[in-house]
XYZ file of C-alpha atoms in Angstrom:
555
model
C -13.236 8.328 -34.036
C -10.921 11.305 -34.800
C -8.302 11.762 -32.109
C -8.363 15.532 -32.607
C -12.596 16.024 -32.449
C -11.941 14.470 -28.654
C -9.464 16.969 -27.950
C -12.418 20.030 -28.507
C -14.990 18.066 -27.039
C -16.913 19.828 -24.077
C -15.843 18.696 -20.873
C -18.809 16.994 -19.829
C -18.595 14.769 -22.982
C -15.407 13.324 -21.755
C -16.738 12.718 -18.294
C -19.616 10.883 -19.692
C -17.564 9.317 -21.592
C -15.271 7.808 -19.007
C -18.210 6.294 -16.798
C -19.288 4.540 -19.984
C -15.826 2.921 -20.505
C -15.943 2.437 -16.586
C -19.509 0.541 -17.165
C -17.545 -1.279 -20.024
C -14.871 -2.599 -17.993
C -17.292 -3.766 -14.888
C -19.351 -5.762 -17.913
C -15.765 -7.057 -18.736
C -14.805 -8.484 -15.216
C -18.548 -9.976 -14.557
C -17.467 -11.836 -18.332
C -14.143 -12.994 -16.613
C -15.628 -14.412 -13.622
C -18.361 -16.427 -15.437
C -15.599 -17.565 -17.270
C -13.606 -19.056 -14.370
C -16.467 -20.279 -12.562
C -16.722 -23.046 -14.256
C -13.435 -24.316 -13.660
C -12.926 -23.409 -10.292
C -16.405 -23.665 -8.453
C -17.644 -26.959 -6.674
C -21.425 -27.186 -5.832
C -21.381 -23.382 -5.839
C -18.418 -22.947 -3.359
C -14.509 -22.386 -4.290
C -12.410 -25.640 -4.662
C -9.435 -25.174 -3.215
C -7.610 -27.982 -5.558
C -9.669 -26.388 -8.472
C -8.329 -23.673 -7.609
C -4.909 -24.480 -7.312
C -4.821 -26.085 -10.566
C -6.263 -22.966 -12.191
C -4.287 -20.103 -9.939
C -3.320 -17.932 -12.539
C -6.880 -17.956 -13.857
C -7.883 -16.963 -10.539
C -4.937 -14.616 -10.481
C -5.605 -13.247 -13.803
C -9.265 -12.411 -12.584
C -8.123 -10.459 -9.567
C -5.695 -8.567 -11.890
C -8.566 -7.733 -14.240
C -10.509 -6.644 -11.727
C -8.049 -4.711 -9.679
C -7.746 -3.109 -12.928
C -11.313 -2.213 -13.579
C -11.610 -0.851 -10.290
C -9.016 1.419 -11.048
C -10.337 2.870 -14.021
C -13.772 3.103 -12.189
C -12.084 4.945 -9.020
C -10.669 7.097 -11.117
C -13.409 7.927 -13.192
C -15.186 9.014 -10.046
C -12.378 11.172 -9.194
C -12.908 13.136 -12.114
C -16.466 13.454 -12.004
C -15.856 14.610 -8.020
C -13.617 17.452 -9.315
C -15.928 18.743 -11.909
C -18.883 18.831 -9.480
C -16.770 21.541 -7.621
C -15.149 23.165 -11.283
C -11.898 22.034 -10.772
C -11.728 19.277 -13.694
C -8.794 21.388 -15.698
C -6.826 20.435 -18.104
C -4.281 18.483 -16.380
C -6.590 16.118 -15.045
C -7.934 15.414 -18.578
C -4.403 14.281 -19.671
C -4.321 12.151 -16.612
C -7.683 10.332 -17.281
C -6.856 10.128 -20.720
C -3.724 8.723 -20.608
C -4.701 6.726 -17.584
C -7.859 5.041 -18.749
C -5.908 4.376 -23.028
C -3.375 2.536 -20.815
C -5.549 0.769 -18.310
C -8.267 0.169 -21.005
C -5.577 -1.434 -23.587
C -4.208 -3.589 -21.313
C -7.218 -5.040 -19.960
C -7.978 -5.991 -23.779
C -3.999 -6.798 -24.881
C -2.717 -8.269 -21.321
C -2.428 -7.408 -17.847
C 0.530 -8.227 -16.100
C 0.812 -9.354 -13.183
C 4.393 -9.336 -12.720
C 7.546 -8.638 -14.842
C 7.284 -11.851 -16.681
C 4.205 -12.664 -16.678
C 1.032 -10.844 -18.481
C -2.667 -12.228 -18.470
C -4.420 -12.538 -21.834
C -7.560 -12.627 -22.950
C -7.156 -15.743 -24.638
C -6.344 -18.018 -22.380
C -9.019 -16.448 -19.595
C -11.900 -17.471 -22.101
C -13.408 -14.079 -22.676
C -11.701 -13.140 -26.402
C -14.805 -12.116 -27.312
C -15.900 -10.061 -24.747
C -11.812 -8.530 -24.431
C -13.209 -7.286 -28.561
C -16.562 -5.976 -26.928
C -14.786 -3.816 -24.368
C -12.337 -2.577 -27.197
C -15.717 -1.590 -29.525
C -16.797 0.296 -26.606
C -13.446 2.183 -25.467
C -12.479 2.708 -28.735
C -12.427 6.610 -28.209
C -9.761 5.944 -25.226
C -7.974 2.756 -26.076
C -7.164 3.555 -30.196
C -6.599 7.497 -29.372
C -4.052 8.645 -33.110
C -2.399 11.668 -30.366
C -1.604 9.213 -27.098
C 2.166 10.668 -27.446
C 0.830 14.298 -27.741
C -1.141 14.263 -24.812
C 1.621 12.221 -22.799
C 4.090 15.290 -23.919
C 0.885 18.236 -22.879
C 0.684 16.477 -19.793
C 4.282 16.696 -19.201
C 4.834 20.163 -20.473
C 2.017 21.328 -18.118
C 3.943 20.155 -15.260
C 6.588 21.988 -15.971
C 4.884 25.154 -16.572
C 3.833 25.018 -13.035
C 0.558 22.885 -13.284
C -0.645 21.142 -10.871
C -2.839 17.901 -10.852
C -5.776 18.378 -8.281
C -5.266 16.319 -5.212
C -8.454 17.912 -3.025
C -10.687 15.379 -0.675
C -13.285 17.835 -0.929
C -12.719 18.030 2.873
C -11.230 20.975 4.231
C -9.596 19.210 7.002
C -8.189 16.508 5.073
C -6.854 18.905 2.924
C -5.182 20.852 5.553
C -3.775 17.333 7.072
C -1.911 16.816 3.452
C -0.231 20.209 3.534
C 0.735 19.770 7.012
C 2.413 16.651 6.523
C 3.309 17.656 2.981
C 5.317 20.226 4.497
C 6.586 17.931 7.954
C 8.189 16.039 5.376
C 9.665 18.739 3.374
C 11.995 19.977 6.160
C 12.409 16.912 8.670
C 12.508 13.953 6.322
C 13.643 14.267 2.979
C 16.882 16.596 3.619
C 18.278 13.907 5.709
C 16.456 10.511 4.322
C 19.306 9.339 2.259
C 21.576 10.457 5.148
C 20.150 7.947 7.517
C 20.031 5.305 4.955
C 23.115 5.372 4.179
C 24.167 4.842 7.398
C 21.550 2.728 8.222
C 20.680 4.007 11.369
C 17.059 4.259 13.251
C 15.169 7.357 13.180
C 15.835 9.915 15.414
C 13.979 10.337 18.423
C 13.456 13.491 18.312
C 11.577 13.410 14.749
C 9.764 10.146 16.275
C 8.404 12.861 19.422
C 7.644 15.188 17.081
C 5.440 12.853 14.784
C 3.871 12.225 18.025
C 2.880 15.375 18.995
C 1.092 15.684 15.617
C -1.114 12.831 16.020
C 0.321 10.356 13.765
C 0.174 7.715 15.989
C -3.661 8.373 17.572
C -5.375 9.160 14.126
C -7.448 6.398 14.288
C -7.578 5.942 17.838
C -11.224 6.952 19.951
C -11.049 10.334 20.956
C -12.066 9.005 24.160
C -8.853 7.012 24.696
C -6.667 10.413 23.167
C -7.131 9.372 19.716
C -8.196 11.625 16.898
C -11.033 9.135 15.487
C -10.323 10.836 11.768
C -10.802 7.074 10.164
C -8.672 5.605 7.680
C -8.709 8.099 4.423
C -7.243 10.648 7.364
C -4.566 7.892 7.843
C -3.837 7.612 4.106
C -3.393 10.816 3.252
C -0.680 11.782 6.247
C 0.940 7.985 5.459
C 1.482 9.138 1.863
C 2.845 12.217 2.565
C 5.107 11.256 5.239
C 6.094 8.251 2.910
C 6.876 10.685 0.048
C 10.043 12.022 2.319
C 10.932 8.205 3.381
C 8.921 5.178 3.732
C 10.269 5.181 7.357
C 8.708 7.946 8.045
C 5.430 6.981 6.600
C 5.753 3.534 8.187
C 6.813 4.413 11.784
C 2.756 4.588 12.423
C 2.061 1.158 11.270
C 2.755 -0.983 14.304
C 0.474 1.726 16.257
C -2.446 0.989 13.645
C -2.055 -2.500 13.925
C -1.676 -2.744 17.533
C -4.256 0.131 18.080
C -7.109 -1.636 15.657
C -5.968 -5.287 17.662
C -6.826 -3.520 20.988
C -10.024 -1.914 19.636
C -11.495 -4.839 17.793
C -10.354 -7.068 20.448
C -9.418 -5.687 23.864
C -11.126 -6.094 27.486
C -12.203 -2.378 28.587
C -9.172 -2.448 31.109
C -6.751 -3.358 27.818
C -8.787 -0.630 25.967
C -8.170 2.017 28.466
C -4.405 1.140 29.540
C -3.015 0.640 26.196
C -4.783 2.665 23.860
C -3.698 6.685 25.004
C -0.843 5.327 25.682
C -0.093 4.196 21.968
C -1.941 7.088 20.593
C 0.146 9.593 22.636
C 3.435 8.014 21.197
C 4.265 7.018 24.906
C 4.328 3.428 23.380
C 5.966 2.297 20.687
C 4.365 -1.109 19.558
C 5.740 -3.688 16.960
C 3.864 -6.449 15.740
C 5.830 -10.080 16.703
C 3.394 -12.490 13.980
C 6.156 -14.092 11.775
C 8.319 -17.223 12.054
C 11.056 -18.608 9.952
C 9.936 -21.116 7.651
C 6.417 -19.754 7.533
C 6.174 -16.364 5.711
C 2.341 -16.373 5.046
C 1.232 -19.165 6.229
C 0.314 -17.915 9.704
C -1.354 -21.308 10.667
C 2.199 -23.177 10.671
C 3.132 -20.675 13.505
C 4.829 -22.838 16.298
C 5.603 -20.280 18.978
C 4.351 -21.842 22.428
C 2.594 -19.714 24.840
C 1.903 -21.853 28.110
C 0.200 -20.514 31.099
C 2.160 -20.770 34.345
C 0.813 -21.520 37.724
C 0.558 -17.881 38.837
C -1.273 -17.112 35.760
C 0.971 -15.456 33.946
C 2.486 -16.673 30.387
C 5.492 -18.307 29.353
C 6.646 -17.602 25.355
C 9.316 -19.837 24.036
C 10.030 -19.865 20.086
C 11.118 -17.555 17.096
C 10.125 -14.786 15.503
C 11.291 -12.819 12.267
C 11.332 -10.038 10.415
C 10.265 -7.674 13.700
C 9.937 -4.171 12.544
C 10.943 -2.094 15.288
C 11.167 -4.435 16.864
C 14.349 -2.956 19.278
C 12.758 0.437 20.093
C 9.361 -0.893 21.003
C 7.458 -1.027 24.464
C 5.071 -3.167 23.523
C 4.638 -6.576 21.207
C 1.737 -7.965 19.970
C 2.568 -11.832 19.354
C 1.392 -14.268 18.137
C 1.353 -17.200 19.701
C 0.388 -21.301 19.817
C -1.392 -21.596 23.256
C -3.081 -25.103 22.618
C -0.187 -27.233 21.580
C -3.204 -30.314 20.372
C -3.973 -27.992 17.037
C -2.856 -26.899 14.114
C -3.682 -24.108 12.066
C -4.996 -21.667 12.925
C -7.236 -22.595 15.507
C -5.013 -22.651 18.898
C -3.583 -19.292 18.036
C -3.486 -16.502 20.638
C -2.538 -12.911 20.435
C -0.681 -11.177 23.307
C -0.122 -7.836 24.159
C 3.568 -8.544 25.647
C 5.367 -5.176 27.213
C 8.728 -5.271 27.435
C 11.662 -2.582 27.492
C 12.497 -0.197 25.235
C 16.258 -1.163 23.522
C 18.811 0.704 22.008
C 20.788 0.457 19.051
C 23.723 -1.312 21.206
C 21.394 -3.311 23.611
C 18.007 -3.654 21.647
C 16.790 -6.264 23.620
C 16.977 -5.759 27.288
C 14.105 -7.685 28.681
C 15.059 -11.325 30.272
C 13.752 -14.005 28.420
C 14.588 -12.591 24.774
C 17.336 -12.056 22.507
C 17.990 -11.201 19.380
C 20.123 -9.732 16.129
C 18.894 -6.712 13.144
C 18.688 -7.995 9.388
C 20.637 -6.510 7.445
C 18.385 -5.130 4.383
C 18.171 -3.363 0.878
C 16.162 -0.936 1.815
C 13.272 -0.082 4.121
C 15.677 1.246 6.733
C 15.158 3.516 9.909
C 12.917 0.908 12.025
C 15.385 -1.968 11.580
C 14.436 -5.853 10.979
C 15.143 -8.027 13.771
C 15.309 -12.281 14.350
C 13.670 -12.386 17.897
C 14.137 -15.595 20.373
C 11.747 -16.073 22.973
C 12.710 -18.476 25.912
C 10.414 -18.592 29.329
C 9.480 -14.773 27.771
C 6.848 -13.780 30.896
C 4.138 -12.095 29.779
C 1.406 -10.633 32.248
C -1.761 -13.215 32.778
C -3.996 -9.646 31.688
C -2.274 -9.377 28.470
C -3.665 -12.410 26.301
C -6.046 -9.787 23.882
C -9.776 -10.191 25.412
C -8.528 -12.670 28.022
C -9.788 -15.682 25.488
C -7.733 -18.208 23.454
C -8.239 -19.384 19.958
C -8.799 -15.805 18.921
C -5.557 -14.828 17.739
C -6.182 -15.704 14.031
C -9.480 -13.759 14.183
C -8.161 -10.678 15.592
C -5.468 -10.575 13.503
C -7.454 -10.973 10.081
C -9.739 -8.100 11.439
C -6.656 -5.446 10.932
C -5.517 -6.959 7.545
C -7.902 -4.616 5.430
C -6.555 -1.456 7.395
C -3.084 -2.431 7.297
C -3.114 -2.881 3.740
C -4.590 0.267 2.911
C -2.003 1.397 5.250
C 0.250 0.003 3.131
C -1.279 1.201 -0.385
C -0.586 4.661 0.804
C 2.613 4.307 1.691
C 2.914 2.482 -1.739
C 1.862 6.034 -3.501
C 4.280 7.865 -1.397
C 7.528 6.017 -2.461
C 5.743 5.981 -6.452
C 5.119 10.183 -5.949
C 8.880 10.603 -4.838
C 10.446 8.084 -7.669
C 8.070 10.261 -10.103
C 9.421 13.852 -8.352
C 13.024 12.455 -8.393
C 12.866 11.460 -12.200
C 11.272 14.690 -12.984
C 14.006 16.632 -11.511
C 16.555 14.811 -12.820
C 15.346 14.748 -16.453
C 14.865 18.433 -15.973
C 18.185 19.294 -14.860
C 20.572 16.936 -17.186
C 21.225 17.231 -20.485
C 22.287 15.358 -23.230
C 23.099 16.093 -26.791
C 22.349 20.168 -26.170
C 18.865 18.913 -25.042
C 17.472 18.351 -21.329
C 16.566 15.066 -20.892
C 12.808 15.499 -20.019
C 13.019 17.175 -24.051
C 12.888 13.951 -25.242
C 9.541 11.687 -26.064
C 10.709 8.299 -24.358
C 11.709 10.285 -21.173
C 8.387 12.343 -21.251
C 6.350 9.315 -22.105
C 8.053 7.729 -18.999
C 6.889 10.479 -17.016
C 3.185 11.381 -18.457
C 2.642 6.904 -17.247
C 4.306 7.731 -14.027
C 1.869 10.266 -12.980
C -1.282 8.663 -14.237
C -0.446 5.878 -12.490
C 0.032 7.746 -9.319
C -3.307 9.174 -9.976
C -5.350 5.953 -10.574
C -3.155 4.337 -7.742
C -4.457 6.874 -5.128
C -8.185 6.508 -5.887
C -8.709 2.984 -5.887
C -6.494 3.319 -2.509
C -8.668 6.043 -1.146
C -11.876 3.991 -2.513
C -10.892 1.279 -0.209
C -10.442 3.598 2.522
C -13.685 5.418 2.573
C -15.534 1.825 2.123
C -13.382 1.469 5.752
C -14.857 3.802 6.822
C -17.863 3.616 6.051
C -17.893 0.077 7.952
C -17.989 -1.908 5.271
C -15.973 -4.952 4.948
C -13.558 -4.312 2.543
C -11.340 -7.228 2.317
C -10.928 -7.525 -1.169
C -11.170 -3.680 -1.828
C -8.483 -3.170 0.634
C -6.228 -6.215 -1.402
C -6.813 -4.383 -4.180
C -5.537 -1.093 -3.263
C -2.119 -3.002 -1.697
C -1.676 -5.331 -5.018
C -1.643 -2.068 -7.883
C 0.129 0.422 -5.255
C 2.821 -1.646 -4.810
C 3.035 -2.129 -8.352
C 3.081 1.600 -9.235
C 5.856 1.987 -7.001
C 8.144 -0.513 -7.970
C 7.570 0.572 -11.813
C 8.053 3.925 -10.318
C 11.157 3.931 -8.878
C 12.592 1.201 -11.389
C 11.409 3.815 -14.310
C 12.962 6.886 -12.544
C 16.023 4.894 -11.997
C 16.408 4.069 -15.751
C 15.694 8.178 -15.985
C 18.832 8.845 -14.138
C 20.861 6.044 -16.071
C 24.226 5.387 -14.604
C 23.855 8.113 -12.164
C 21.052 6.456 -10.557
C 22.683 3.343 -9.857
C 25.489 4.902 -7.408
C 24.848 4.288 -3.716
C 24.790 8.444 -3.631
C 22.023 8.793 -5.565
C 18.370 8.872 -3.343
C 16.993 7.234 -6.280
C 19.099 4.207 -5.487
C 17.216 4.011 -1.897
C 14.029 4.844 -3.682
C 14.223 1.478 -5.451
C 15.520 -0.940 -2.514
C 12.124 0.863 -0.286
C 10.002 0.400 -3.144
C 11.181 -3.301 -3.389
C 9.679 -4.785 -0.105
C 5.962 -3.222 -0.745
C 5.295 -5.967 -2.989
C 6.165 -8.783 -0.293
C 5.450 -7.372 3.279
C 1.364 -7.232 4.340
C 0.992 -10.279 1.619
C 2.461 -11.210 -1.177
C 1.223 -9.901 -4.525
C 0.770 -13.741 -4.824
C -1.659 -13.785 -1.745
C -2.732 -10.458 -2.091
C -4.030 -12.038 -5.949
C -5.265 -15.382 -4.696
C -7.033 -13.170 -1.653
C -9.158 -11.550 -4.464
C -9.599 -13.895 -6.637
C -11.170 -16.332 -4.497
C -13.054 -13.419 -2.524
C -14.689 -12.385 -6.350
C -16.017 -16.307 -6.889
C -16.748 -16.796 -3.396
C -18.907 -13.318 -3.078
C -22.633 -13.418 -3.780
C -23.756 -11.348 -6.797
């Protein structure tokens, strides 16, 4: 079909069009599962040795489907805007380019890291990879792809906008709020405080209180704001966009305020959540262990009951977020020494003083040293000891053992949206960094941002943002809703923290030599945008999460 006929083509032509090549795709994943069934599925249930044998077919599928997902959330997206005539011409570009790239790769390779691309070919499903191609031909063999990636580019920087409503009035206040928050108490001093590596001030901590950041999806009747998790996304991005810090300074409170929620007594309930959605408390989350990264049920942290009912905690923790200014620690902890996995475990809500940066552990019965890091500074990583650590006898979460596992899988799906937000805040400020740069700098009598490979860079940057931020909000309003949204939620988490790292890798390369200098924010960009692809799982886990989650689920 002739590139330039789709360019005149009425604007609900195009929308149709893209929820056809979203129907194609969804055809396309259902082809990739019944392809790996076969080799993975045992008397209709997932083999785990099958499916070790065959991970990156398993891998590959939650890729794909990640993928389609995508391209379907976004397609959505643009039929939202229309309903309300605001579909314009830079959100064209974006769903164009968006769905030729998304499209293409699904039938030439997805990759699912760096090195290492998913094919067709070797998922079983060539034929249905040349189906999917037949039917997106209109996006995915487009003669003008570098035109439109240089309109969408030269739109920008006319002063054009791509539509970010929530067709909620509130929500969309929240965004400029924080939008602005982060404008003139973050990002003028971000690189500062990397630099020197020291914790967030206070003061900007109080004042993110007395917004609500740390309540927003807290009961109103224990001070919360009850605004659910889309609320939570939007104000995470935005405060991520001026330093992941920033963004991430409310995740221990969603964690520990969700843990309390799901599983609290009423007397837990009432103590500890105004007092964590007021920003009185400061929580950090205490789960893992040297030696164990993921695998939770090798945790070997003792908690043993002593004879006046309280607790004793004895063991080691890593990689605390926090983990000095806190007031309170949710841990997790062994409390029937005859089991393994993850049966015996027990969650705790542990207080314990507030520390400083000289003296950040001032409680008896702990001690412990920051990890040095890349990036992701402001909240410091600490190695925690615990030895005869007291903890009240009211504080094991719901008074019952064996349910610290549980619990803690309960908050995984809002902690990795959590995450997928703050995943399109670092990707929106590589993008705004690059754009600047390549704007400003010039080479050979031209600005940088002149040239086709710089503009291409950027037009991919932005759609990625784009399709990025729907799937996460997707997952978020299926939170909301009530729905489980395990693998929704993994999916969000998984292509985020892609975008990001592409992001700020791909801005870097924008600023060349320049970029690489300690004095550059782009340089801290990259080292934040680094960790979202390990912490909250693993793209490995987050991949083998969905994959087995797509067999396992009934059609």
């Amino acid at each position: 079909m002739n590139g330039a006929l789709i360019k005149k083509r009425p604007e609900e032509e195009i929308l149709i069009a893209a929820q056809r090549a979203a129907a194609a795709a969804e055809a396309y994943v259902l082809a990739v599962r019944s392809a790996i069934e076969p080799r993975v599925m045992k008397d209709g249930l997932f083999d785990g040795d099958l499916g070790d044998r065959h991970q990156r077919a398993v891998h590959g599928l939650a890729w794909t489907a990640t993928t389609v997902k995508a391209i379907a959330a976004t397609a959505n997206w643009a039929a939202r805007l229309a309903e309300r005539g605001r579909f314009g011409h830079g959100e064209r570009l974006v769903l164009q380019i968006g769905f030729a790239e998304y499209l293409g790769q699904l039938i030439g390779g997805v990759p699912m890291s760096q090195n290492e691309y998913v094919r067709p070919s070797e998922l079983g499903v060539s034929a249905a990879a040349e189906t999917l191609r037949e039917k997106t031909a209109e996006f995915v063999e487009r003669s003008d792809l570098p035109e439109l990636r240089r309109a969408l580019i030269e739109f920008v920087r006319t002063g054009g906008e791509i539509d970010e409503t929530l067709e909620d009035d509130t929500l969309d206040l929240i965004r400029d709020q924080f939008r602005r928050f982060a404008n003139t108490h973050i990002a003028p001093h971000a690189h500062r405080w990397h630099l020197a590596d020291s914790l967030i001030p206070l003061d900007v901590v109080d004042r993110l209180a007395e917004l609500g950041v740390f309540g927003i999806c807290i009961d109103p009747e224990y001070g919360g704001m009850g605004m659910g998790k889309l609320a939570m996304c939007v104000t995470t991005e935005e405060l991520s966009r001026g330093w992941i810090a920033a963004g991430s300074l409310g995740t221990r409170s969603e964690i520990a305020g969700e843990l309390v929620t799901i599983g609290g007594t009423p007397e837990q309930k009432k103590y500890w959540l105004p007092r964590i959605a007021s920003g009185e408390v400061l929580p950090t989350a205490v789960f893992t262990e040297p030696d164990t990264g993921s695998d939770l049920g090798s945790l070997r942290t003792r908690a043993d009951r002593a004879p006046d009912g309280s607790w004793r905690i004895n063991g080691n923790k890593t990689w605390i977020t926090h983990g000095g200014r806190s007031d309170l620690m949710t841990i997790l902890a062994r409390t029937d020494p005859a089991t393994t996995g993850y049966s015996g475990l027990s969650l705790f809500l542990a207080p314990k003083l507030r520390g400083t940066e000289s003296d950040p552990f001032p409680s008896p019965g702990m001690s412990g040293s920051d990890i040095e890091v890349l990036g992701y500074r402001g909240m410091r990583e600490y190695e925690i000891a615990f030895e005869d650590f007291e903890v009240p006898a009211n504080c094991l979460l719901g008074g019952v053992e064996g349910q610290g596992f549980k619990h803690l899988m309960q908050t995984f799906e809002g902690a990795r949206i959590q995450t997928a937000a703050r995943s399109i805040g670092v990707a929106r400020n590589a993008y705004e960094l690059g754009l600047r740069y390549a704007e400003e700098r010039k080479q050979f009598a031209r600005k940088l941002v002149e040239f086709p490979r710089v503009s291409d860079k950027l037009a991919m940057m932005l759609a990625e943002i784009v399709m990025a931020r729907e799937l996460t909000y997707f997952a978020a309003r299926e939170k909301d809703k009530g729905r489980r949204c395990d693998i929704e939620a993994g999916m969000a988490k998984l292509l985020a923290a892609r975008v990001a790292w592409s992001n700020a890798d791909t801005s870097l390369q924008i600023h060349g030599g320049i970029g690489y200098a300690l004095e550059s924010e782009i340089s801290r960009v990259l080292c934040d945008a680094r960790i979202l692809n390990i912490f909250e799982g693993a793209a490995e886990i987050q991949a083998q999460v969905i994959g087995r989650g797509l067999l396992s689920r009934q059609n």
